[in-house]
Short mmCIF file of N, CA and C in Angstrom, two decimals:
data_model
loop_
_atom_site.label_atom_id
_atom_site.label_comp_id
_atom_site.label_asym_id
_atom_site.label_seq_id
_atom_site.Cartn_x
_atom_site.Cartn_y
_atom_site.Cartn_z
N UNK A 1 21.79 1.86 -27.19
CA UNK A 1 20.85 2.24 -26.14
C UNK A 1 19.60 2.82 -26.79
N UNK A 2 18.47 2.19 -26.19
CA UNK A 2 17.45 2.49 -26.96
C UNK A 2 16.83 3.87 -26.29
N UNK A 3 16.38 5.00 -27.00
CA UNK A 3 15.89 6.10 -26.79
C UNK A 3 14.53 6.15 -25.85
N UNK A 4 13.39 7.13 -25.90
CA UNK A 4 12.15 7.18 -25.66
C UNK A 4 11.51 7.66 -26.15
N UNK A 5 9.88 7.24 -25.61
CA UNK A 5 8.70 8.03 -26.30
C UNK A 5 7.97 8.58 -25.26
N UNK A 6 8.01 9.70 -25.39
CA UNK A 6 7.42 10.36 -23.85
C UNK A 6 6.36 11.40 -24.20
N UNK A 7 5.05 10.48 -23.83
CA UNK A 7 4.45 11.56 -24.23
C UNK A 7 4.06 12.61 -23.25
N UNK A 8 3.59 14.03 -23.23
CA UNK A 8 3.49 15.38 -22.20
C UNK A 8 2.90 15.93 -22.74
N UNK A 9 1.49 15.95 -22.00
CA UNK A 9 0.06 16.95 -22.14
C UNK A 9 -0.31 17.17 -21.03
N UNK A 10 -1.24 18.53 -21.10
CA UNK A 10 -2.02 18.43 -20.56
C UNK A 10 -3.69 18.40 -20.53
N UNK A 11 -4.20 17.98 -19.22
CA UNK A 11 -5.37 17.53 -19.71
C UNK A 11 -6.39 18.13 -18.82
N UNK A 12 -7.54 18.70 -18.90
CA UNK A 12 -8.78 18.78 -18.23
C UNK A 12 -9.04 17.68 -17.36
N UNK A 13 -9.37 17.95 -16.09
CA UNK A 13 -10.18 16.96 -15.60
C UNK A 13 -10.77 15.94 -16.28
N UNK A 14 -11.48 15.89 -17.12
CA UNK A 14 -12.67 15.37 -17.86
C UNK A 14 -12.12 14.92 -18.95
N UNK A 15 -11.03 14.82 -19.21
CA UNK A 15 -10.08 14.29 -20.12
C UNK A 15 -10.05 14.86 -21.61
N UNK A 16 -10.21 16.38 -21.76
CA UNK A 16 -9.44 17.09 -23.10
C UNK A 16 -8.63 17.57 -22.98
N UNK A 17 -7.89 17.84 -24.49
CA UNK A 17 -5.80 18.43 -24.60
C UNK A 17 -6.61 19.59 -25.00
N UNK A 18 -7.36 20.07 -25.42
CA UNK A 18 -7.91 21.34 -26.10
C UNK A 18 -9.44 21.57 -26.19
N UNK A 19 -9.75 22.96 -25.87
CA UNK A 19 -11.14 22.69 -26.31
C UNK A 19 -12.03 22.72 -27.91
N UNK A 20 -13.15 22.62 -28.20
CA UNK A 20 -13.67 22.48 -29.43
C UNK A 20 -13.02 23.24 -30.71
N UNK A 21 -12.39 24.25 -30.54
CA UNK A 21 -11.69 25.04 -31.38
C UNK A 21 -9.84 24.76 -31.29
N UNK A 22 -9.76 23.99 -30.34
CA UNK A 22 -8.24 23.70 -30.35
C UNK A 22 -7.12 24.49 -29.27
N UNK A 23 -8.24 25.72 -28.78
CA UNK A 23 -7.85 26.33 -27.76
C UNK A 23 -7.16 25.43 -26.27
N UNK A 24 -6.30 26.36 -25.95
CA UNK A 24 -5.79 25.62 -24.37
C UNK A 24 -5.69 26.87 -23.72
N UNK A 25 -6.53 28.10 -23.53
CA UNK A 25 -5.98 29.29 -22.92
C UNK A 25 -6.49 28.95 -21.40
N UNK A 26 -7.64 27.65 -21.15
CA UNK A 26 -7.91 27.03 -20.05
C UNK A 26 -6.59 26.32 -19.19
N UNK A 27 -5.74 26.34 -19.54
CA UNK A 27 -4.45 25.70 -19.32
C UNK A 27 -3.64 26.29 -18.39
N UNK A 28 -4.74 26.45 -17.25
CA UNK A 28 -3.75 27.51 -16.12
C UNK A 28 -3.97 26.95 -14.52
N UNK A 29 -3.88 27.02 -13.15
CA UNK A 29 -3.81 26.91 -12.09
C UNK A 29 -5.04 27.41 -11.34
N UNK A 30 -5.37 27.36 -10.43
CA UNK A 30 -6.43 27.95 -9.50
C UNK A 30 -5.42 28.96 -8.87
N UNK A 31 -4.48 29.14 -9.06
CA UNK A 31 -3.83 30.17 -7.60
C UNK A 31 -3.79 29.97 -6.37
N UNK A 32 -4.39 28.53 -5.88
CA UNK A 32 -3.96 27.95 -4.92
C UNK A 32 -3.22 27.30 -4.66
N UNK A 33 -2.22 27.87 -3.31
CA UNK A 33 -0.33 27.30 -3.43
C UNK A 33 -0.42 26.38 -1.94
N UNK A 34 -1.23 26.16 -1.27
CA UNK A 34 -1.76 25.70 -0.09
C UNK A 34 -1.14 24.09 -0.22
N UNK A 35 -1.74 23.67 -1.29
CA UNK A 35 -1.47 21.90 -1.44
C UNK A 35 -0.12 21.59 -2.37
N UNK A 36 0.77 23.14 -2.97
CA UNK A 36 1.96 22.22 -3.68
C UNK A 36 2.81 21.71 -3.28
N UNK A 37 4.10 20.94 -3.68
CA UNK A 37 4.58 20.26 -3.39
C UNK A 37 5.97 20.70 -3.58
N UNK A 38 7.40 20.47 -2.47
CA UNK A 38 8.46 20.92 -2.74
C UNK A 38 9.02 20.66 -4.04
N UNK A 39 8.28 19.61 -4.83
CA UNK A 39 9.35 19.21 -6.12
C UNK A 39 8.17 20.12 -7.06
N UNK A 40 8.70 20.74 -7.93
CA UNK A 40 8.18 21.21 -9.25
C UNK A 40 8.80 20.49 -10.10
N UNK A 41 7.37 20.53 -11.27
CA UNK A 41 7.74 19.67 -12.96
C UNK A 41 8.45 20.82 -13.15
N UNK A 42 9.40 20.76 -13.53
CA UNK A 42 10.62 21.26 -14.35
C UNK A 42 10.80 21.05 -15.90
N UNK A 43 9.79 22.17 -16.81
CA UNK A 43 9.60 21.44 -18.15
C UNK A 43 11.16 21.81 -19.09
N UNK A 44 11.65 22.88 -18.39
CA UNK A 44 12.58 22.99 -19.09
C UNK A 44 13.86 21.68 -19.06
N UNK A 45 13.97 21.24 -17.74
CA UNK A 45 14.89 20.14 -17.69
C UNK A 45 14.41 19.28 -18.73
N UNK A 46 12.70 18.65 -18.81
CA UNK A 46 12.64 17.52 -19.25
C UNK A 46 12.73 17.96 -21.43
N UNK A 47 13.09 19.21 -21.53
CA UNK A 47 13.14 19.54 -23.01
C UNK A 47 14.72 19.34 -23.00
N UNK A 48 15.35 19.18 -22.26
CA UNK A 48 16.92 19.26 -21.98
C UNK A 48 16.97 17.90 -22.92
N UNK A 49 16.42 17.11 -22.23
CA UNK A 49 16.50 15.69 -22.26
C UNK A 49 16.15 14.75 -24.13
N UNK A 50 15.03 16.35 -24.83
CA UNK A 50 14.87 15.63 -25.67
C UNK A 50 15.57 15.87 -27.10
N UNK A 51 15.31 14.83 -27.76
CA UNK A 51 15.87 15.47 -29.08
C UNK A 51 14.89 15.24 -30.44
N UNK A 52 13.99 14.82 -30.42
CA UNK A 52 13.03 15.13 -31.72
C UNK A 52 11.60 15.26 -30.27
N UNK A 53 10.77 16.17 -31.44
CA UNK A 53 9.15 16.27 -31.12
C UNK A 53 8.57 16.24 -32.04
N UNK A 54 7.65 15.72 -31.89
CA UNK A 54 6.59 15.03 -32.80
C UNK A 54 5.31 15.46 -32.69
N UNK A 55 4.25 16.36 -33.71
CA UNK A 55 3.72 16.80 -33.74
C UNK A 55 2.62 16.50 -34.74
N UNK A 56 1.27 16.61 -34.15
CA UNK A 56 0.26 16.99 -35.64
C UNK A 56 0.04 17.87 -36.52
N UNK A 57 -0.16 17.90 -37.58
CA UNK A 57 -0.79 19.01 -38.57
C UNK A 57 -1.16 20.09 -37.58
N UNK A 58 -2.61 20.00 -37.23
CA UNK A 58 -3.06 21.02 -36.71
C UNK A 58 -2.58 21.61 -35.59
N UNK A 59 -1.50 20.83 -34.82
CA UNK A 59 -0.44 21.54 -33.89
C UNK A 59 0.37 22.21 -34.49
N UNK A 60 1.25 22.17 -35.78
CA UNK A 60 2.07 22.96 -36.76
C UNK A 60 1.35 24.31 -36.94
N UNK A 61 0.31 24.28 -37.67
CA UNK A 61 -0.80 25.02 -38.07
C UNK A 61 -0.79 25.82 -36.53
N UNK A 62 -0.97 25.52 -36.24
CA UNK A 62 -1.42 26.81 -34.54
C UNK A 62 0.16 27.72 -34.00
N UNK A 63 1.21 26.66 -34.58
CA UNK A 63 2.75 27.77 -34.49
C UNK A 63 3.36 27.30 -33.61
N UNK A 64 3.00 25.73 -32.98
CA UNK A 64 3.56 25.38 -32.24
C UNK A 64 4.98 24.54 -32.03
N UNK A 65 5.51 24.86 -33.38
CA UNK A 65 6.51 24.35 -33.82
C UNK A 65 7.82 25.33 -33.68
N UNK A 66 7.26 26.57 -33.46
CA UNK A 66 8.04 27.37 -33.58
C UNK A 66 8.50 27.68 -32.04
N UNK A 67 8.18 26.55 -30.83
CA UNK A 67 8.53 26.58 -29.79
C UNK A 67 9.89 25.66 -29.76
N UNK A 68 10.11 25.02 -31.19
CA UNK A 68 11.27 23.95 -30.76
C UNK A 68 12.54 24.34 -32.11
N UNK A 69 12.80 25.48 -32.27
CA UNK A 69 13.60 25.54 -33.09
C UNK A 69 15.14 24.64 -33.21
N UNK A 70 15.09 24.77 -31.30
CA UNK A 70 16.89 24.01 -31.51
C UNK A 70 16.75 22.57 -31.50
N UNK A 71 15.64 22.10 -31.31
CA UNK A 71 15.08 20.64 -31.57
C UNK A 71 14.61 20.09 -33.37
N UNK A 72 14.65 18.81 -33.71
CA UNK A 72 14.33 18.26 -34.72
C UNK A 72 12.67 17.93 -34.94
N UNK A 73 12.00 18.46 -35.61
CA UNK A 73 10.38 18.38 -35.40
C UNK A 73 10.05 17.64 -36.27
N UNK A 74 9.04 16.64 -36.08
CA UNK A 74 8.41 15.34 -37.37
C UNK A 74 7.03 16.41 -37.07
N UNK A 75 6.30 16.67 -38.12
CA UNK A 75 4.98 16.67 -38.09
C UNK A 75 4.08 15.56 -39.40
N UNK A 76 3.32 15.39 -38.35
CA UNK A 76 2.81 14.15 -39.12
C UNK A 76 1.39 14.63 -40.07
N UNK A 77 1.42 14.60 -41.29
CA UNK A 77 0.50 14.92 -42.07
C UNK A 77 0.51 14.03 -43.10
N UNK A 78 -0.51 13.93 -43.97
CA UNK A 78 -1.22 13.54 -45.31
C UNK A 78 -0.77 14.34 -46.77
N UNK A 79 -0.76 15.73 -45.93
CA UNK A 79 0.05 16.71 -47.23
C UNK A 79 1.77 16.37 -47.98
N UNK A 80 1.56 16.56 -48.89
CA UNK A 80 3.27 16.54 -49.24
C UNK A 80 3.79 18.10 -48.95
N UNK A 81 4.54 17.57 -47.79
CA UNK A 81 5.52 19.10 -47.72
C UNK A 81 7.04 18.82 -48.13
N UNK A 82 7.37 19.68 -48.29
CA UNK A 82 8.76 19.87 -48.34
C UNK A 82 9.52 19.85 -47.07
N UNK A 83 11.00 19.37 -46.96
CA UNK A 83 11.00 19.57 -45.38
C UNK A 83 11.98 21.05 -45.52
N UNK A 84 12.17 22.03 -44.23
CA UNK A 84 12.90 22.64 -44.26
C UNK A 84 13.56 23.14 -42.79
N UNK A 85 14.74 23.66 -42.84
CA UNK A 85 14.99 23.48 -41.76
C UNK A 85 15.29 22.77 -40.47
N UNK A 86 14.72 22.73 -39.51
CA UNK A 86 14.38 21.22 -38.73
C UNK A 86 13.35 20.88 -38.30
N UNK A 87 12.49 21.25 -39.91
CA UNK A 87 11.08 20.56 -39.34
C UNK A 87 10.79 19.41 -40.82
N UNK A 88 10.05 18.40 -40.04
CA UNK A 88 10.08 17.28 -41.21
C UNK A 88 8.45 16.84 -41.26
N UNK A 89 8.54 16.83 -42.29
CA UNK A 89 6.87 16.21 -42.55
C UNK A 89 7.01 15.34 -42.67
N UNK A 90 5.94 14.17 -42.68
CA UNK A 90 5.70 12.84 -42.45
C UNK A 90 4.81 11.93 -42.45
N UNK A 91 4.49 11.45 -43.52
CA UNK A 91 3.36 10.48 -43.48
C UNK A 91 3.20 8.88 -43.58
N UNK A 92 2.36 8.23 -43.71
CA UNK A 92 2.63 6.95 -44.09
C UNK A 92 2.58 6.39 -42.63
N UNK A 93 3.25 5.08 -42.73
CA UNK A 93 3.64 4.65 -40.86
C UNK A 93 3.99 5.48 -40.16
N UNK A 94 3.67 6.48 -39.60
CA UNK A 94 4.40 7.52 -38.59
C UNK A 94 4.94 6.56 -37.67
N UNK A 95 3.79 5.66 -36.87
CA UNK A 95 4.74 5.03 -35.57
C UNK A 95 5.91 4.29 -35.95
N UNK A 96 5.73 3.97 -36.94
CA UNK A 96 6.70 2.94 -37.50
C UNK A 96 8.07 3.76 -37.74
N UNK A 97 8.18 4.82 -38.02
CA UNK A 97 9.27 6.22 -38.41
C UNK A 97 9.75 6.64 -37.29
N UNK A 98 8.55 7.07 -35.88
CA UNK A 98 9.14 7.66 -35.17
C UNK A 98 10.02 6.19 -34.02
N UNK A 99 9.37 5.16 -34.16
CA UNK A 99 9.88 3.93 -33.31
C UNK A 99 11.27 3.75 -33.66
N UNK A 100 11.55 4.04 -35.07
CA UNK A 100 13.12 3.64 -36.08
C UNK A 100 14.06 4.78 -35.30
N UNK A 101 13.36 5.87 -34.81
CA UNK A 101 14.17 6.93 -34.61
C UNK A 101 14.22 6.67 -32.72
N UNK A 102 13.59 6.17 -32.01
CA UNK A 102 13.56 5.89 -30.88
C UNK A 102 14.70 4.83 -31.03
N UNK A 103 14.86 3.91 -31.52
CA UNK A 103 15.81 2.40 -31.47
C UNK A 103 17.11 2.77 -31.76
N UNK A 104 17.45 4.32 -32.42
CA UNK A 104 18.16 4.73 -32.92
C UNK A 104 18.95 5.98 -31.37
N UNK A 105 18.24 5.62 -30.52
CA UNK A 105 18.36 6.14 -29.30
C UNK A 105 18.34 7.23 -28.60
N UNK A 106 16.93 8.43 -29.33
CA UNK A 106 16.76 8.99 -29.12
C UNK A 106 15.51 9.21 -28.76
N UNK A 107 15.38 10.06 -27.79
CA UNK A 107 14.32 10.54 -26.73
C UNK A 107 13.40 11.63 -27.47
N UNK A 108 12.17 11.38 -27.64
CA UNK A 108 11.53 11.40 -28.51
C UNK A 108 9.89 12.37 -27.50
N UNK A 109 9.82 13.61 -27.96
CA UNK A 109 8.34 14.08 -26.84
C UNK A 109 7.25 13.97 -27.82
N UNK A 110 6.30 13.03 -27.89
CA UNK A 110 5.13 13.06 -28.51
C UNK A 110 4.13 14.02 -27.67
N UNK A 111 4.02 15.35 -28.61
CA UNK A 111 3.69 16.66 -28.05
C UNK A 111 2.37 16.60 -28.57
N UNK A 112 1.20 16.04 -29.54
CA UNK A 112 0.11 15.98 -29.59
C UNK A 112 0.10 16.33 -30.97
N UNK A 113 -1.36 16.53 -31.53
CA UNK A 113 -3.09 16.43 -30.64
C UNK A 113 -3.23 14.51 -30.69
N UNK A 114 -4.59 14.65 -30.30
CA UNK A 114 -5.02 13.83 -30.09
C UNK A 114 -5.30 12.57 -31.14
N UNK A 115 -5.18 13.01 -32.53
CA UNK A 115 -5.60 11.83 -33.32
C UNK A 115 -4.37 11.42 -33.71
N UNK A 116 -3.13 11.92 -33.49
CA UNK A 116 -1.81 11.54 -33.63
C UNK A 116 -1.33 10.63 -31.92
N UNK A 117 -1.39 10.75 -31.40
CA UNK A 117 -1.37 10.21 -30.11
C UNK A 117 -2.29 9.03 -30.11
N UNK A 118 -3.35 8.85 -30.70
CA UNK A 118 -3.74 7.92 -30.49
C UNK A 118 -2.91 6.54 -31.11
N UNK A 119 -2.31 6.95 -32.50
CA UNK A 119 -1.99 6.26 -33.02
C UNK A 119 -0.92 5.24 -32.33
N UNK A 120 0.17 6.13 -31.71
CA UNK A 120 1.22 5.52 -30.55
C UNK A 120 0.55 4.87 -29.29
N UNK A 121 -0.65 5.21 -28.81
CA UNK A 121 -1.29 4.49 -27.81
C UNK A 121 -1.46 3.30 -28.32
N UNK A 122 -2.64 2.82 -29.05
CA UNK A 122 -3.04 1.84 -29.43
C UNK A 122 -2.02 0.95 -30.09
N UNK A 123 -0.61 1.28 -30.80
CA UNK A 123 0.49 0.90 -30.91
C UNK A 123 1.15 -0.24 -29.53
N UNK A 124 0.88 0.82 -28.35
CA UNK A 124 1.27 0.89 -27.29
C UNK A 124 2.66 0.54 -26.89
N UNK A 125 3.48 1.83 -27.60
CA UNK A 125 5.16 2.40 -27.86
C UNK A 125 5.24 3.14 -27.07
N UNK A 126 4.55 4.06 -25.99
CA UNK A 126 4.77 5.11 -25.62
C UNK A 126 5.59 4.51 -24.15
N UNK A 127 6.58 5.43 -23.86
CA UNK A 127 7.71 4.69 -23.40
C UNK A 127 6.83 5.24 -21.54
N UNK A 128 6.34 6.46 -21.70
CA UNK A 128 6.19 7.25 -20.40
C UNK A 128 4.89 8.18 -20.82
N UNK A 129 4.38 8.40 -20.06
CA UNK A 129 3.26 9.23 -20.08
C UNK A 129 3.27 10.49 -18.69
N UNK A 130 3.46 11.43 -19.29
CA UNK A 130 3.67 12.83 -18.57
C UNK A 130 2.20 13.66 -18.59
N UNK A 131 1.16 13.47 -17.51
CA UNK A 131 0.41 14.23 -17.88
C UNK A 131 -0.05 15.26 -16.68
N UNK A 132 -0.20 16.38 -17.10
CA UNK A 132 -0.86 17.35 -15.98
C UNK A 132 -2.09 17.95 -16.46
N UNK A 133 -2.78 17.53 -14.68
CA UNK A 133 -4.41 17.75 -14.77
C UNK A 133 -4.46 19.08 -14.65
N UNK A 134 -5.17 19.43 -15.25
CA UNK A 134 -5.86 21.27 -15.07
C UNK A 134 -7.14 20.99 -14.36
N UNK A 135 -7.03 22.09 -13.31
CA UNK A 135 -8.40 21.81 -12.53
C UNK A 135 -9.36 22.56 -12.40
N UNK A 136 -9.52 22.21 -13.95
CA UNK A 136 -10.92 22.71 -15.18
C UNK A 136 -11.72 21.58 -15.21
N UNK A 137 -13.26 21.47 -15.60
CA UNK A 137 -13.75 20.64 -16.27
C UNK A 137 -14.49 21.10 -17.38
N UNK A 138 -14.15 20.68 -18.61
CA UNK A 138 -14.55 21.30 -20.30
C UNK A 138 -15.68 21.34 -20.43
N UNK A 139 -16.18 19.90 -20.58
CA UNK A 139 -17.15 19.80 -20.91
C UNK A 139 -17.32 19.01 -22.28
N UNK A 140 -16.49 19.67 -23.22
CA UNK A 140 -16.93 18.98 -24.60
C UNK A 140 -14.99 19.74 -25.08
N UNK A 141 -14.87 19.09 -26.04
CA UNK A 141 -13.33 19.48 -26.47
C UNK A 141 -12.85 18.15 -27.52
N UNK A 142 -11.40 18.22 -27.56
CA UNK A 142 -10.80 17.31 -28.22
C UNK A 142 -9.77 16.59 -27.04
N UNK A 143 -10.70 15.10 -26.99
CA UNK A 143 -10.55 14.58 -26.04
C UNK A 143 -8.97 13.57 -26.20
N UNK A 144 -8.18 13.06 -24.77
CA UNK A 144 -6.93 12.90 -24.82
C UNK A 144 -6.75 11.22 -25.31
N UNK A 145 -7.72 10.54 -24.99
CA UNK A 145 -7.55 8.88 -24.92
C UNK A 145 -9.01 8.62 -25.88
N UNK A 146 -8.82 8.26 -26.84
CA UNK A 146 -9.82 7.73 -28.02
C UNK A 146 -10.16 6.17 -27.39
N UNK A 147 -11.35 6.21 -28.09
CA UNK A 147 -11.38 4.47 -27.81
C UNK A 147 -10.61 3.20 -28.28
N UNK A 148 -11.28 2.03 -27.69
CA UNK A 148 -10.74 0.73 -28.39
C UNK A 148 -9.16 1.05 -28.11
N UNK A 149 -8.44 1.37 -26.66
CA UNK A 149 -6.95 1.13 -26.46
C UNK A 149 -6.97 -0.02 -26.05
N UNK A 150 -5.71 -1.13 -26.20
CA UNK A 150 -5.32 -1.89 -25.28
C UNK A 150 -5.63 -1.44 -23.93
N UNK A 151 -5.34 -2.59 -23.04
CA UNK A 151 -5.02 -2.09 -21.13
C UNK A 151 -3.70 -2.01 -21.35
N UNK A 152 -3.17 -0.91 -20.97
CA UNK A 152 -1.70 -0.53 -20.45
C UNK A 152 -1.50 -0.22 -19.63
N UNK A 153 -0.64 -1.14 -18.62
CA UNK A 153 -0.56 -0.71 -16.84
C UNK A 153 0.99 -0.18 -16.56
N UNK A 154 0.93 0.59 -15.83
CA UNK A 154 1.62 2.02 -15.67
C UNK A 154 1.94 1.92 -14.47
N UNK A 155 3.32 2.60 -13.87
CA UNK A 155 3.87 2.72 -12.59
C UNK A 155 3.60 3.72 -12.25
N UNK A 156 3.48 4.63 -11.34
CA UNK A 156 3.80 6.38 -11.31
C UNK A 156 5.40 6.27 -10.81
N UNK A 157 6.09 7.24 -11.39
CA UNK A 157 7.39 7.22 -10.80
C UNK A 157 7.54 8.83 -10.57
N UNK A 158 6.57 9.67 -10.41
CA UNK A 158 6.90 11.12 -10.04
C UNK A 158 5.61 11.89 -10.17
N UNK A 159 5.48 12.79 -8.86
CA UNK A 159 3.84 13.52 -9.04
C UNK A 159 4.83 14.91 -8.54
N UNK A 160 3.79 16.20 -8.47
CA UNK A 160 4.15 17.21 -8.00
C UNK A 160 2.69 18.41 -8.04
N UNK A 161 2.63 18.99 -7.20
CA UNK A 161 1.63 19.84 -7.38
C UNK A 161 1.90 21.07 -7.10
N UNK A 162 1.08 22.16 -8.41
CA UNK A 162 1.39 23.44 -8.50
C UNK A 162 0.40 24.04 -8.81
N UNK A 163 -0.15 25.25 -7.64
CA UNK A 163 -1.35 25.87 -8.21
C UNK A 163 -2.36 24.90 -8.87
N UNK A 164 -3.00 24.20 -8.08
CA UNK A 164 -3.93 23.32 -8.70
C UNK A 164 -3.42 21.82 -9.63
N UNK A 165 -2.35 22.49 -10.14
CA UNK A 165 -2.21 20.98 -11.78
C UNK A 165 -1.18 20.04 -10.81
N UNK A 166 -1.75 19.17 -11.15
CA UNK A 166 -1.09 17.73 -10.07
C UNK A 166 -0.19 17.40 -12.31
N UNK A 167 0.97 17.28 -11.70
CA UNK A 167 1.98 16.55 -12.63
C UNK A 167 1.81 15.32 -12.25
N UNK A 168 1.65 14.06 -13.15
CA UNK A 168 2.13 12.47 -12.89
C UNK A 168 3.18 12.38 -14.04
N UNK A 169 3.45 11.51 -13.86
CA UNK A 169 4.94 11.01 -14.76
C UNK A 169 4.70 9.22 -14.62
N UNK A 170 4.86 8.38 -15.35
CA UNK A 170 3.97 7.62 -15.30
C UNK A 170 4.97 6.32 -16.24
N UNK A 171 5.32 5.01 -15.83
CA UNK A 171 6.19 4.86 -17.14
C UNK A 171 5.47 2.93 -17.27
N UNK A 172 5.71 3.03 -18.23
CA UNK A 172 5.05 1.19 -18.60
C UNK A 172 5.88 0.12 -17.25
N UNK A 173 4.60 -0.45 -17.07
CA UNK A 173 5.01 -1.56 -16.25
C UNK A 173 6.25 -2.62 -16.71
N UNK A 174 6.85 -3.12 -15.62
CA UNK A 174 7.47 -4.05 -16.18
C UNK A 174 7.03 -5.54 -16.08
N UNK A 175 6.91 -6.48 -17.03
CA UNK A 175 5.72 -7.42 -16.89
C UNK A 175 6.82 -8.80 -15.83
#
């Protein structure tokens, strides 16, 4: 049974995961409960579900690794690290590494940034796309979808709204 690649961000209106410095402290709700919806994203269920996350350098670097201890972490870098623990460095074909480990049937959260994500887009491996809008607009940041992607057409199979951030859940068409 083949695993997944699911990727889960969130995004600005205007389409950044972070702003110019890498910050997400913009990453919050209006406080308006008027328009949500009986179903809430449930992030803890969908971490239930996974078993490696996959990360960039500069996501490691910010400590965000240290959110997945009981999980298996790839971070994908250029550096030679050592691996330790359950975090693994990784370079070279990443998609090609983390796809071996998807076929291998495991559910897989491609947790960001953006120049690592692109790589699986333009691949176009990503099994599901989980994204929630913040209803911010940046302005300038580190934006979520780089150029030159394929067209990849997408179902929605789940929305929910909370305090402003509309959740989609989103999974590849079937052709």
């Amino acid at each position: 049974m083949n695993g997944k690649i699911i990727l889960n961000l969130a995004i600005s209106l205007d389409g950044y995961i972070a702003d110019e410095n890498g910050g997400f402290d913009w990453i919050v709700g209006d406080g308006n409960n008027t328009l949500n919806t009986k179903n809430k994203w449930d992030y803890s269920e969908f971490l239930g579900d996974i078993d490696i996350v996959v990360m960039g350098k500069n996501c490691y670097d910010q400590g965000f690794h240290n959110d997945y201890k009981d999980k298996e972490v790839y971070i994908a870098t250029s550096k030679k690290i050592d691996n330790y623990e359950n975090y693994h460095f990784i370079s070279g074909n990443i998609v090609e590494i983390i796809n071996n480990l998807k076929n291998q049937g495991k559910n897989i959260f491609l947790f960001g940034g953006g120049r690592l994500v692109d790589n699986f887009v333009k691949a176009n491996i990503i099994d599901e796309y989980i994204i929630g809008i913040i209803p911010t607009i940046l302005g300038k940041g580190r934006k979520l979808f780089l150029e030159n992607n394929p067209k990849i057409d997408l179902s929605l199979q789940y929305y929910s709204v909370e305090d402003g951030i509309i959740v989609m859940k989103y999974s590849k068409r079937n052709k």
